[in-house]
mmCIF file with all atom_site columns, N, CA and C in Angstrom:
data_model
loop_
_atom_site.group_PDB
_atom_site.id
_atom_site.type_symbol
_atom_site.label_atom_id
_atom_site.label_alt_id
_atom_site.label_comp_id
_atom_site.label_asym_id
_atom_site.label_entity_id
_atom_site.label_seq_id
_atom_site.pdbx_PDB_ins_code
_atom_site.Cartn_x
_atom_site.Cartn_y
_atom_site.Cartn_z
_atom_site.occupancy
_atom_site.B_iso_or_equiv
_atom_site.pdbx_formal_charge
_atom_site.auth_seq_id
_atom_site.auth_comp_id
_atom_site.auth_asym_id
_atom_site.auth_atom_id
_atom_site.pdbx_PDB_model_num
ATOM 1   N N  . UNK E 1 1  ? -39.821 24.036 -57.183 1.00 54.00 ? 65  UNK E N  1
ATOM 2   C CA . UNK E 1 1  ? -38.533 23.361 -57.113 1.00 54.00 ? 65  UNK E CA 1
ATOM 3   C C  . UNK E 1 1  ? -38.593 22.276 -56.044 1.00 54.00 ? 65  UNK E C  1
ATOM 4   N N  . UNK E 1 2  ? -37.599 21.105 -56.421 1.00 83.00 ? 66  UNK E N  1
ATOM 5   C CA . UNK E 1 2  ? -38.015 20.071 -55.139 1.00 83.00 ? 66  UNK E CA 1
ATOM 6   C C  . UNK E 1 2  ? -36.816 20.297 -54.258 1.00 83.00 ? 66  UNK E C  1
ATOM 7   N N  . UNK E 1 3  ? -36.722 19.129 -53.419 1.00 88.00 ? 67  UNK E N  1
ATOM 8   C CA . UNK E 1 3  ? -36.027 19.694 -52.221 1.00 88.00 ? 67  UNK E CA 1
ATOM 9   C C  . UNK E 1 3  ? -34.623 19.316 -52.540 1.00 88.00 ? 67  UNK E C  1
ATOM 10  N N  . UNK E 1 4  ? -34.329 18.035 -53.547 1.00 88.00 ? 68  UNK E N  1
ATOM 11  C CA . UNK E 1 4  ? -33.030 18.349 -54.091 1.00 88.00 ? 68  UNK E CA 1
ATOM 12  C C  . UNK E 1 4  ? -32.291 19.033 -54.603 1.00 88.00 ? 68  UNK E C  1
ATOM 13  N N  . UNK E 1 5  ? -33.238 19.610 -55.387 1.00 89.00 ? 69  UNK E N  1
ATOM 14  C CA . UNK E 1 5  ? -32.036 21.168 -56.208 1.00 89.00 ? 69  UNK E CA 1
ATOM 15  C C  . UNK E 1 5  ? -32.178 21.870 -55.046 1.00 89.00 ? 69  UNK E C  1
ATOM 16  N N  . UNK E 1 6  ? -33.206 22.071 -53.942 1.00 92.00 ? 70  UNK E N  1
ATOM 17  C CA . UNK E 1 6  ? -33.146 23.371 -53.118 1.00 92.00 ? 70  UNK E CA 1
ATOM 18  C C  . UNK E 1 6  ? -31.735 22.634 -52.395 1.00 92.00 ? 70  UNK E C  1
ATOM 19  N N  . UNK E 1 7  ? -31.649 21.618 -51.905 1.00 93.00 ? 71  UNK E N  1
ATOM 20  C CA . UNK E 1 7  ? -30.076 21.896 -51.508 1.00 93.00 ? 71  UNK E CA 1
ATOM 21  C C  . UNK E 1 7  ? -28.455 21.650 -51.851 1.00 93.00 ? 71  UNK E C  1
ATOM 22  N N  . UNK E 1 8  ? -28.919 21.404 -53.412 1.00 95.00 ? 72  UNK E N  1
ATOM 23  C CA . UNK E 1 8  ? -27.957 21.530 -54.772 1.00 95.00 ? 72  UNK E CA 1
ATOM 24  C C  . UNK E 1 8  ? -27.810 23.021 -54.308 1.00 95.00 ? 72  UNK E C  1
ATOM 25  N N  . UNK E 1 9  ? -28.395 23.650 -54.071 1.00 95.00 ? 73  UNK E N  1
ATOM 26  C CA . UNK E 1 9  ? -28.231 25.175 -54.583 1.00 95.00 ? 73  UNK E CA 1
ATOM 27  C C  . UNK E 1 9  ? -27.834 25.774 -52.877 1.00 95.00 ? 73  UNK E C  1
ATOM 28  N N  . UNK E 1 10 ? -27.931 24.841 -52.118 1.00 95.00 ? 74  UNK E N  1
ATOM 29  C CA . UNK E 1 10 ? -27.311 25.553 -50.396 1.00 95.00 ? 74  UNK E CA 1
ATOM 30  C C  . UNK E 1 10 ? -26.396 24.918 -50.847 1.00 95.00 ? 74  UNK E C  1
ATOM 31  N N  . UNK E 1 11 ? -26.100 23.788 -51.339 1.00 96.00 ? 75  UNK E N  1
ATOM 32  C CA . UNK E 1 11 ? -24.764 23.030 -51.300 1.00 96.00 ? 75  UNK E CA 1
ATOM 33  C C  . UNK E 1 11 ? -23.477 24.405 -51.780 1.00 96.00 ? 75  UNK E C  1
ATOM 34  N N  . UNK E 1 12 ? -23.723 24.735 -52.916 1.00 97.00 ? 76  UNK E N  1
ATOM 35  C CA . UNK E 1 12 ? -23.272 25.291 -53.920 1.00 97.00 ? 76  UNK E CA 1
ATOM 36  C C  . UNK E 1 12 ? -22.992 26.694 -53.546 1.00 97.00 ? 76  UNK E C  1
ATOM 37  N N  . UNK E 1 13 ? -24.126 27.629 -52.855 1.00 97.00 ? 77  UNK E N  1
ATOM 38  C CA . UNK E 1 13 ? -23.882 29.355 -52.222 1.00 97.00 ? 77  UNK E CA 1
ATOM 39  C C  . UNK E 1 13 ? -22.755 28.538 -51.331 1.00 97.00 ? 77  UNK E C  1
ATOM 40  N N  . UNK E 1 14 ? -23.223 27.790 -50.423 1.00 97.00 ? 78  UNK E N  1
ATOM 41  C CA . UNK E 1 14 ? -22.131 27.827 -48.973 1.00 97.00 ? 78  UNK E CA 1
ATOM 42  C C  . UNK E 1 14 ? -20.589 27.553 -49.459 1.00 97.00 ? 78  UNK E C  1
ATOM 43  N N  . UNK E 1 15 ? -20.181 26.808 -50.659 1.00 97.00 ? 79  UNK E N  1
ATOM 44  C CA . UNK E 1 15 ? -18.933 26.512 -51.056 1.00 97.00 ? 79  UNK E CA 1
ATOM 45  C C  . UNK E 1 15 ? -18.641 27.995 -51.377 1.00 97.00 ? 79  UNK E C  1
ATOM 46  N N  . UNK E 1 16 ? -19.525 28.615 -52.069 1.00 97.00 ? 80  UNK E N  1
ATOM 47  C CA . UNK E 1 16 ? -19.233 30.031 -53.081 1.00 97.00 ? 80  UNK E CA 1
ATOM 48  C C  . UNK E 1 16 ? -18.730 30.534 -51.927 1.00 97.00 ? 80  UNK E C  1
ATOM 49  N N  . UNK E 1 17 ? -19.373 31.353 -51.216 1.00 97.00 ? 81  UNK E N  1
ATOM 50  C CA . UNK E 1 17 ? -19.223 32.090 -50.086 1.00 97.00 ? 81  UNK E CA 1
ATOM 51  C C  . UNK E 1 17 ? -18.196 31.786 -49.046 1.00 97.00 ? 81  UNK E C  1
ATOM 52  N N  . UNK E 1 18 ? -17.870 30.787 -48.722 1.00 97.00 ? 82  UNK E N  1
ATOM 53  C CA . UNK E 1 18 ? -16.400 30.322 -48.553 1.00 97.00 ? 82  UNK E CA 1
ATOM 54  C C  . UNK E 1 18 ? -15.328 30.284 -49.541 1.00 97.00 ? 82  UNK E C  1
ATOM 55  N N  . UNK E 1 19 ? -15.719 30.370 -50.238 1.00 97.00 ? 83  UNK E N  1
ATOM 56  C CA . UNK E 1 19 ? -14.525 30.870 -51.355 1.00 97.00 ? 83  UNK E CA 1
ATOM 57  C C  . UNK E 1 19 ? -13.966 29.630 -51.801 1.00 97.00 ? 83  UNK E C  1
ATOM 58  N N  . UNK E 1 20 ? -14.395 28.367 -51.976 1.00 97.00 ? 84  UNK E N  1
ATOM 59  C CA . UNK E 1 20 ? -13.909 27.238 -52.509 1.00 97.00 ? 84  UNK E CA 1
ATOM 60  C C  . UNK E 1 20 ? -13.987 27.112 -54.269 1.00 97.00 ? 84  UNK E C  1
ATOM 61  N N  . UNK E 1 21 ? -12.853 26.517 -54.749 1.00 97.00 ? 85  UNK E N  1
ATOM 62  C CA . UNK E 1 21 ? -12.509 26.752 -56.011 1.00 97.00 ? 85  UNK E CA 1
ATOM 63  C C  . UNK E 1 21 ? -12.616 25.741 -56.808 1.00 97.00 ? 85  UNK E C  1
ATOM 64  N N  . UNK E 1 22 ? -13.027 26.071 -57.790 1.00 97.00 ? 86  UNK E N  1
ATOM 65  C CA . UNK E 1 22 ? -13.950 25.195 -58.929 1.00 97.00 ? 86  UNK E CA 1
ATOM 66  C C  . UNK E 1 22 ? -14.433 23.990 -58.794 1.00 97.00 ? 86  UNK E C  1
ATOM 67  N N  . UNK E 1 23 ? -15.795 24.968 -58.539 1.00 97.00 ? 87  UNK E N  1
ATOM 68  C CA . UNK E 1 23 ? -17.040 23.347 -57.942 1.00 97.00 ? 87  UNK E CA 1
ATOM 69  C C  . UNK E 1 23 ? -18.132 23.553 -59.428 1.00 97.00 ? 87  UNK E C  1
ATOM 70  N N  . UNK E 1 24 ? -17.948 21.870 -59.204 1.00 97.00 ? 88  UNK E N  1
ATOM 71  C CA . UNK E 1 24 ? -18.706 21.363 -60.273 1.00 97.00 ? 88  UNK E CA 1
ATOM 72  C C  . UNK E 1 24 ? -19.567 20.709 -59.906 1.00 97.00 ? 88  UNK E C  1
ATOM 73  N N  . UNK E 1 25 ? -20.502 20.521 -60.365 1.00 97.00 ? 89  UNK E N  1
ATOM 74  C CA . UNK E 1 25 ? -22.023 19.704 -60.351 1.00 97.00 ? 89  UNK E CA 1
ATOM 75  C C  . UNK E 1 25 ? -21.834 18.914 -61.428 1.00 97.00 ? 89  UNK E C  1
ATOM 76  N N  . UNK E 1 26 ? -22.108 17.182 -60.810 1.00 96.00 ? 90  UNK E N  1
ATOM 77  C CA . UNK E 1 26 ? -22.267 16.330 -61.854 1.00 96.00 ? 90  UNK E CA 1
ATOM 78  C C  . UNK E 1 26 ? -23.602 15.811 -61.753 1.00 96.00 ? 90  UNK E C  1
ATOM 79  N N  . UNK E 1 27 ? -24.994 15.729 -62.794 1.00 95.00 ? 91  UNK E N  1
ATOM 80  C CA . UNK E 1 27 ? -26.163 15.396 -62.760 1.00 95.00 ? 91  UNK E CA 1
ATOM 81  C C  . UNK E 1 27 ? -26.206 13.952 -62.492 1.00 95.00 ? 91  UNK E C  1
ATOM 82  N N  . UNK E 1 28 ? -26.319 13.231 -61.518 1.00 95.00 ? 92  UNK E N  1
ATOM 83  C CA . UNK E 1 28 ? -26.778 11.700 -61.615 1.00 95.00 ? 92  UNK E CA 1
ATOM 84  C C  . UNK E 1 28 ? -27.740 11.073 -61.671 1.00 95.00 ? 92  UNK E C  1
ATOM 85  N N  . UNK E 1 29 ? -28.606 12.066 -61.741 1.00 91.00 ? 93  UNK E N  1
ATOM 86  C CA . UNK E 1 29 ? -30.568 11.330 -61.988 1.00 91.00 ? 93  UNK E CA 1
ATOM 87  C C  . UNK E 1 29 ? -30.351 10.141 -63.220 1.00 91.00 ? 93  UNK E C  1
ATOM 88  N N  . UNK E 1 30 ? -31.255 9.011  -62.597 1.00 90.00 ? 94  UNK E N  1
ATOM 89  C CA . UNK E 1 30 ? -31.196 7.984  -63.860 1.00 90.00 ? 94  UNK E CA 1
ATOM 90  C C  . UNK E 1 30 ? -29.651 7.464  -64.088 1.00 90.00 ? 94  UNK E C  1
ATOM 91  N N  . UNK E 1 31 ? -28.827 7.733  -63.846 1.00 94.00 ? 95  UNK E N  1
ATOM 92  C CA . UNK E 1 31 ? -27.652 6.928  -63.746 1.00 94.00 ? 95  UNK E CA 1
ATOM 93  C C  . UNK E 1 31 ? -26.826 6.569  -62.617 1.00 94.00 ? 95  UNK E C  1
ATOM 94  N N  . UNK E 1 32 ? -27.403 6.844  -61.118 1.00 90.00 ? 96  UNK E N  1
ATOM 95  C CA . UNK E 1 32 ? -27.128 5.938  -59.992 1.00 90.00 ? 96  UNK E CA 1
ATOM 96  C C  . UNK E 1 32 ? -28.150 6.028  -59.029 1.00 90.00 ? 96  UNK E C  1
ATOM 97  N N  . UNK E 1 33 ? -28.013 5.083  -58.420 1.00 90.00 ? 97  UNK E N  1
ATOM 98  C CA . UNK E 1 33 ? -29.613 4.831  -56.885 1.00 90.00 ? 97  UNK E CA 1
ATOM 99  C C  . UNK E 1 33 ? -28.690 5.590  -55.913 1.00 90.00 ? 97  UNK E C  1
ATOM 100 N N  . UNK E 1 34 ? -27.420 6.029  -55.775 1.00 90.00 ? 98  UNK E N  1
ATOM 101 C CA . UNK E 1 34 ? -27.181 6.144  -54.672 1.00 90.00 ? 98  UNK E CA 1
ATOM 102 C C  . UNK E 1 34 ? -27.182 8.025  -53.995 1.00 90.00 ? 98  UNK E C  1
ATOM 103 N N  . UNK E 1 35 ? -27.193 8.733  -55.386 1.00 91.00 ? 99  UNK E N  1
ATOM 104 C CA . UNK E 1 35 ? -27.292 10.311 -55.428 1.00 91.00 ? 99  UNK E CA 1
ATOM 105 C C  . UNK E 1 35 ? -27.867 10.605 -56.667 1.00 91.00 ? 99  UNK E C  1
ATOM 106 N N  . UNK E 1 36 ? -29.041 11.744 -56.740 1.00 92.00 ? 100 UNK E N  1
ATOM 107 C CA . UNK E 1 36 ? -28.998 12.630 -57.752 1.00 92.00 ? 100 UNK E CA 1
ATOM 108 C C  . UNK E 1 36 ? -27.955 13.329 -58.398 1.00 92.00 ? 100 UNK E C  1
ATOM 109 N N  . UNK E 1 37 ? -26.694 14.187 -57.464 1.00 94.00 ? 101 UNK E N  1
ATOM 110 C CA . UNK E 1 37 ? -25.760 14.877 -57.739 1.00 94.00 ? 101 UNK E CA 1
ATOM 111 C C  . UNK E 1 37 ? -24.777 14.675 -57.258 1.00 94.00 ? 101 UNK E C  1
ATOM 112 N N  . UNK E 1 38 ? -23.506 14.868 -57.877 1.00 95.00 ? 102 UNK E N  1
ATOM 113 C CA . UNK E 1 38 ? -21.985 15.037 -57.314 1.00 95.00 ? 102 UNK E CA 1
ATOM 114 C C  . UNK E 1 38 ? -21.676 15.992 -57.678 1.00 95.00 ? 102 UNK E C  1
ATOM 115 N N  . UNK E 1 39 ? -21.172 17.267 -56.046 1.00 96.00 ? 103 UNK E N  1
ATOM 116 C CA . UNK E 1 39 ? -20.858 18.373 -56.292 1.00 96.00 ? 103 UNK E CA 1
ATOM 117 C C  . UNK E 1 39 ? -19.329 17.890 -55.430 1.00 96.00 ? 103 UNK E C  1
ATOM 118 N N  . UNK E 1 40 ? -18.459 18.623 -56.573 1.00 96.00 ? 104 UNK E N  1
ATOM 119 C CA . UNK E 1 40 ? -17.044 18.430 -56.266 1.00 96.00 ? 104 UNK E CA 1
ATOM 120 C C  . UNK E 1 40 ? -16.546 19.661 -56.206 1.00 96.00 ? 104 UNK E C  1
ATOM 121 N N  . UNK E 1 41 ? -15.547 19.967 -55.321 1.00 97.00 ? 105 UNK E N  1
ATOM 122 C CA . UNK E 1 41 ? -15.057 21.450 -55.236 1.00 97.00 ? 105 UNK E CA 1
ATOM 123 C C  . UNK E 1 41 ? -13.532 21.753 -54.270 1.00 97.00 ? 105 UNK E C  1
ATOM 124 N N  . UNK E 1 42 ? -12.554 22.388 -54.826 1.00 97.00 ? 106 UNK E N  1
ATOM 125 C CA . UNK E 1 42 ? -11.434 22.459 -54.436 1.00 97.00 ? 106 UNK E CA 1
ATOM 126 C C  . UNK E 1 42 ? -11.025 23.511 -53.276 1.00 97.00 ? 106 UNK E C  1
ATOM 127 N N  . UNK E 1 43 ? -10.124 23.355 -52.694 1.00 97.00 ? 107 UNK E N  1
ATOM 128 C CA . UNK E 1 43 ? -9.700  24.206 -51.395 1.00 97.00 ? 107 UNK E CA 1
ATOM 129 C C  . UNK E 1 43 ? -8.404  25.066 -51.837 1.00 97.00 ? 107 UNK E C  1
ATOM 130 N N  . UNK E 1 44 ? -7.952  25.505 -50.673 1.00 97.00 ? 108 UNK E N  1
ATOM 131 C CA . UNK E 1 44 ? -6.397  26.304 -50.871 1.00 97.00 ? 108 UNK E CA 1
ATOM 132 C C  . UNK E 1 44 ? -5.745  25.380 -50.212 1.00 97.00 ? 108 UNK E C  1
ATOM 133 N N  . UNK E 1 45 ? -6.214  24.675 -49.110 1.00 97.00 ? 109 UNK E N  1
ATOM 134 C CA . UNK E 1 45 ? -5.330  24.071 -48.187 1.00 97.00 ? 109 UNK E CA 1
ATOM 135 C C  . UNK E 1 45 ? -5.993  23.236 -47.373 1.00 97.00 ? 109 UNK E C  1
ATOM 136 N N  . UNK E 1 46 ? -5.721  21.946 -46.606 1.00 95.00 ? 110 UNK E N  1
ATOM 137 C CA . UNK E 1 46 ? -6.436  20.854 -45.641 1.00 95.00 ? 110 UNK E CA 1
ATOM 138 C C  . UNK E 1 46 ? -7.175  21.421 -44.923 1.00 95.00 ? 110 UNK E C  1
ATOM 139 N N  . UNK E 1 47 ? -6.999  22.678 -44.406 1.00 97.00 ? 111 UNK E N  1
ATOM 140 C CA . UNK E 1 47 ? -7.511  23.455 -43.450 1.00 97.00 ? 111 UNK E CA 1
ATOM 141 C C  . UNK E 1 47 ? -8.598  23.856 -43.854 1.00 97.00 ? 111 UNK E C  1
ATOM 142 N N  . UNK E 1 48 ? -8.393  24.859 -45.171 1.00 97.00 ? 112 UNK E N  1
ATOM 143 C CA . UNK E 1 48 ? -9.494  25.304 -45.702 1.00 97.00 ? 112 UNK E CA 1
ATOM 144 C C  . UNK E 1 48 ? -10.785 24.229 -45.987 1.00 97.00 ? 112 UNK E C  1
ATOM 145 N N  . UNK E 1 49 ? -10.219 23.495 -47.217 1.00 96.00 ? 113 UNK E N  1
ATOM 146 C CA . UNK E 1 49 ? -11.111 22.181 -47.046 1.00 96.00 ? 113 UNK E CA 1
ATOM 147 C C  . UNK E 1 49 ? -11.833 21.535 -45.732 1.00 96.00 ? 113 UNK E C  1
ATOM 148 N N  . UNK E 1 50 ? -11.356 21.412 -44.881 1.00 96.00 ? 114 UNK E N  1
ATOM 149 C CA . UNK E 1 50 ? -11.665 20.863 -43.199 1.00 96.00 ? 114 UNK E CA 1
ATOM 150 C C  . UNK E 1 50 ? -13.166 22.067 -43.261 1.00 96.00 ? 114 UNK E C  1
ATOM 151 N N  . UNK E 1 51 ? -12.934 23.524 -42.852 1.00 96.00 ? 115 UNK E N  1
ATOM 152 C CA . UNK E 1 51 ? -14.013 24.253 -43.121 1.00 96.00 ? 115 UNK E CA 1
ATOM 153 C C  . UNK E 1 51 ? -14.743 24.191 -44.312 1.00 96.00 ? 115 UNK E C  1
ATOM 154 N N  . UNK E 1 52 ? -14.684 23.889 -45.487 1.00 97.00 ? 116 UNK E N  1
ATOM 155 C CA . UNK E 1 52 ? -15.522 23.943 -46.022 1.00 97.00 ? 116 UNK E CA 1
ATOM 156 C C  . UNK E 1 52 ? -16.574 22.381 -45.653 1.00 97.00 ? 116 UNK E C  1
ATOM 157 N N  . UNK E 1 53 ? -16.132 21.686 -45.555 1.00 96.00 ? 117 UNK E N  1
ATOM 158 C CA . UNK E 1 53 ? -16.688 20.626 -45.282 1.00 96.00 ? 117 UNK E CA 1
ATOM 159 C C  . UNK E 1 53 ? -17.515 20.705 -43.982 1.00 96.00 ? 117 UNK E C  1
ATOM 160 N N  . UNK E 1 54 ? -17.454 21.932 -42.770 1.00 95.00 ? 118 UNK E N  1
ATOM 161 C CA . UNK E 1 54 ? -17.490 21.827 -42.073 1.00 95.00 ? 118 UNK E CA 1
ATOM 162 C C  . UNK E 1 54 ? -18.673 22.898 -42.152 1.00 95.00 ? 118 UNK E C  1
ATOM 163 N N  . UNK E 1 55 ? -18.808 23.934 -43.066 1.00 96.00 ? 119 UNK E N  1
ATOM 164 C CA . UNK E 1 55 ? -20.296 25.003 -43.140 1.00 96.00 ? 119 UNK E CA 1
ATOM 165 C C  . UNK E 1 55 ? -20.774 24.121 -44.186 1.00 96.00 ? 119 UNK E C  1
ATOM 166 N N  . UNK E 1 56 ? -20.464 23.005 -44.967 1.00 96.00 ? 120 UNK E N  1
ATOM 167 C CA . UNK E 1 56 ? -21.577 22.514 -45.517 1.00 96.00 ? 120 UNK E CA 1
ATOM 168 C C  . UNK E 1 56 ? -22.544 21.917 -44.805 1.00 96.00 ? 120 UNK E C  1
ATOM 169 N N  . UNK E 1 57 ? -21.864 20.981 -43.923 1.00 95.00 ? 121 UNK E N  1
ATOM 170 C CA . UNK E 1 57 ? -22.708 20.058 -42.711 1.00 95.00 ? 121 UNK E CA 1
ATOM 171 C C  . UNK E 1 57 ? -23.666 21.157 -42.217 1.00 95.00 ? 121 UNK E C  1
ATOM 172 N N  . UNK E 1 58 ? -23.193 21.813 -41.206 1.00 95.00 ? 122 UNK E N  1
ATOM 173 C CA . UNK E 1 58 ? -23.833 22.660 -40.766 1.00 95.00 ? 122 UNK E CA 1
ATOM 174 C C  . UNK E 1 58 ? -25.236 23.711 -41.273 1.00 95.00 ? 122 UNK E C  1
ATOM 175 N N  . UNK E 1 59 ? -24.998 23.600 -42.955 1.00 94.00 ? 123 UNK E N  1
ATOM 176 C CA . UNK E 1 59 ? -26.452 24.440 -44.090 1.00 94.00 ? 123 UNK E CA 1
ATOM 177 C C  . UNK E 1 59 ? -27.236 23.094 -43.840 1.00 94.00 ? 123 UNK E C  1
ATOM 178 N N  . UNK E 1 60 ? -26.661 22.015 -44.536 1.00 92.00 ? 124 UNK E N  1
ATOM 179 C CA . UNK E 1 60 ? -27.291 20.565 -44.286 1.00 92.00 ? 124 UNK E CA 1
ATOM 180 C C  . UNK E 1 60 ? -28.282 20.473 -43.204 1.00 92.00 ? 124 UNK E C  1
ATOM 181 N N  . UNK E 1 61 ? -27.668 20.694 -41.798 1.00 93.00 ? 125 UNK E N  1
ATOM 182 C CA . UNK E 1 61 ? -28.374 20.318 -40.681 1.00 93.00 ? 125 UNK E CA 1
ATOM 183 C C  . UNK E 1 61 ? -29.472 21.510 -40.155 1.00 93.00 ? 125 UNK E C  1
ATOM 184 N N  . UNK E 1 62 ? -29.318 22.252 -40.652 1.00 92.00 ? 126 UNK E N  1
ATOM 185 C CA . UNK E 1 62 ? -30.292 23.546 -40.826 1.00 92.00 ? 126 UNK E CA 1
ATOM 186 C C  . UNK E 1 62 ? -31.103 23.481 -41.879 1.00 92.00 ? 126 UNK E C  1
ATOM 187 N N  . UNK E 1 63 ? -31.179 23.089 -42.811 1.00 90.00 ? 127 UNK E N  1
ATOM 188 C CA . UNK E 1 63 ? -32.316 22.218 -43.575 1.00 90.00 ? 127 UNK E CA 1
ATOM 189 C C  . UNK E 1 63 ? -32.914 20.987 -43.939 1.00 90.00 ? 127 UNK E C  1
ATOM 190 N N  . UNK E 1 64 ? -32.807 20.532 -42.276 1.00 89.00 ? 128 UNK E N  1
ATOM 191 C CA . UNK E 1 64 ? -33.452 19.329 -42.068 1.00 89.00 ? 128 UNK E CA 1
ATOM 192 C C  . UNK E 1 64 ? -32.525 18.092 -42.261 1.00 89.00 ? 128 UNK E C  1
ATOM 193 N N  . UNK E 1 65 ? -31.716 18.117 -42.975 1.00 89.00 ? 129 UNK E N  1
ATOM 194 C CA . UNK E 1 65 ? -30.771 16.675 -43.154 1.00 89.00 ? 129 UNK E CA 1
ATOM 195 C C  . UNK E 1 65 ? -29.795 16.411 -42.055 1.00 89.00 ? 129 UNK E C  1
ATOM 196 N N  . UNK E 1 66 ? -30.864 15.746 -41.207 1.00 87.00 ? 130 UNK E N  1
ATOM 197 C CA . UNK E 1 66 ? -30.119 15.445 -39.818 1.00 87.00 ? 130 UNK E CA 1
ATOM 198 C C  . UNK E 1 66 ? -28.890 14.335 -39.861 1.00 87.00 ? 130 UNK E C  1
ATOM 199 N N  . UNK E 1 67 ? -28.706 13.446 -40.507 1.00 88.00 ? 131 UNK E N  1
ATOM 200 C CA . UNK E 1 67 ? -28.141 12.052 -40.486 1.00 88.00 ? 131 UNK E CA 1
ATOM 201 C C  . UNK E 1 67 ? -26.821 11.995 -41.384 1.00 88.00 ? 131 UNK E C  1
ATOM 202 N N  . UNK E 1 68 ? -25.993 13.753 -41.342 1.00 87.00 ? 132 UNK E N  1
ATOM 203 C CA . UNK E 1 68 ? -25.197 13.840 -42.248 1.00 87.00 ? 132 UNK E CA 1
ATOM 204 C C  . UNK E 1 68 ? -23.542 13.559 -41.199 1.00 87.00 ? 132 UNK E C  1
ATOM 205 N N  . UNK E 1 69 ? -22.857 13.133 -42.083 1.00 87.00 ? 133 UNK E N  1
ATOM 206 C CA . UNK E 1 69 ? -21.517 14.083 -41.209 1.00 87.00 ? 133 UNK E CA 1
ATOM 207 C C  . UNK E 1 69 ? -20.030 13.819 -42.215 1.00 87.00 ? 133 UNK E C  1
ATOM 208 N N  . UNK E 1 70 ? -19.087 14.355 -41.648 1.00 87.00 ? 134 UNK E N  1
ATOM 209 C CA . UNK E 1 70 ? -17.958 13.912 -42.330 1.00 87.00 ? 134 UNK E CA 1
ATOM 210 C C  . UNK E 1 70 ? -16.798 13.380 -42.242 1.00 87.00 ? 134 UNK E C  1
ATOM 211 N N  . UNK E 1 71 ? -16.370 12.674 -43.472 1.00 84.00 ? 135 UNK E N  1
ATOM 212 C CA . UNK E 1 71 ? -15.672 11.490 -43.230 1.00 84.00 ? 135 UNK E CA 1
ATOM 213 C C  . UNK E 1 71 ? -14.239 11.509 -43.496 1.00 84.00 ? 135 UNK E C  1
ATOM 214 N N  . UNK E 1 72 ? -13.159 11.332 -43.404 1.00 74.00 ? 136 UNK E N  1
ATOM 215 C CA . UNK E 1 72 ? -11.724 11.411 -44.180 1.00 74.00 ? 136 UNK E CA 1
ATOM 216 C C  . UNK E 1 72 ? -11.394 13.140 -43.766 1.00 74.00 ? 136 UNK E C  1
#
């Protein structure tokens, strides 16, 4: 497996496991330069969202993707 699905697939446990609600994976290989994937996924509340956004960074920066952070 390459290192994109390996963190398609941290992306994806860490939302699960926070309990974020219906996340989808959109495939973008071959139809943009700027991502392989768009993983989209819903909260209960700003708050919640705020954390989820906030153990994703954090799987991110624990597997090497130093140059991440978040925005809005």
């Amino acid at each position: 497996m390459d290192k994109i699905s390996d963190l398609k697939q941290v992306i994806i446990k860490t939302l699960d496991i926070n309990k974020a609600q219906d996340i989808i994976t959109i495939n973008l290989k071959d139809k943009s330069s700027m991502a392989d994937y768009m993983i989209i996924a819903s909260g209960t509340s700003s708050r919640h969202i705020q954390s989820l956004s906030e153990q994703v960074l954090k799987k991110l920066k624990n597997n090497g993707v130093k140059d991440s952070k978040i925005e809005g």
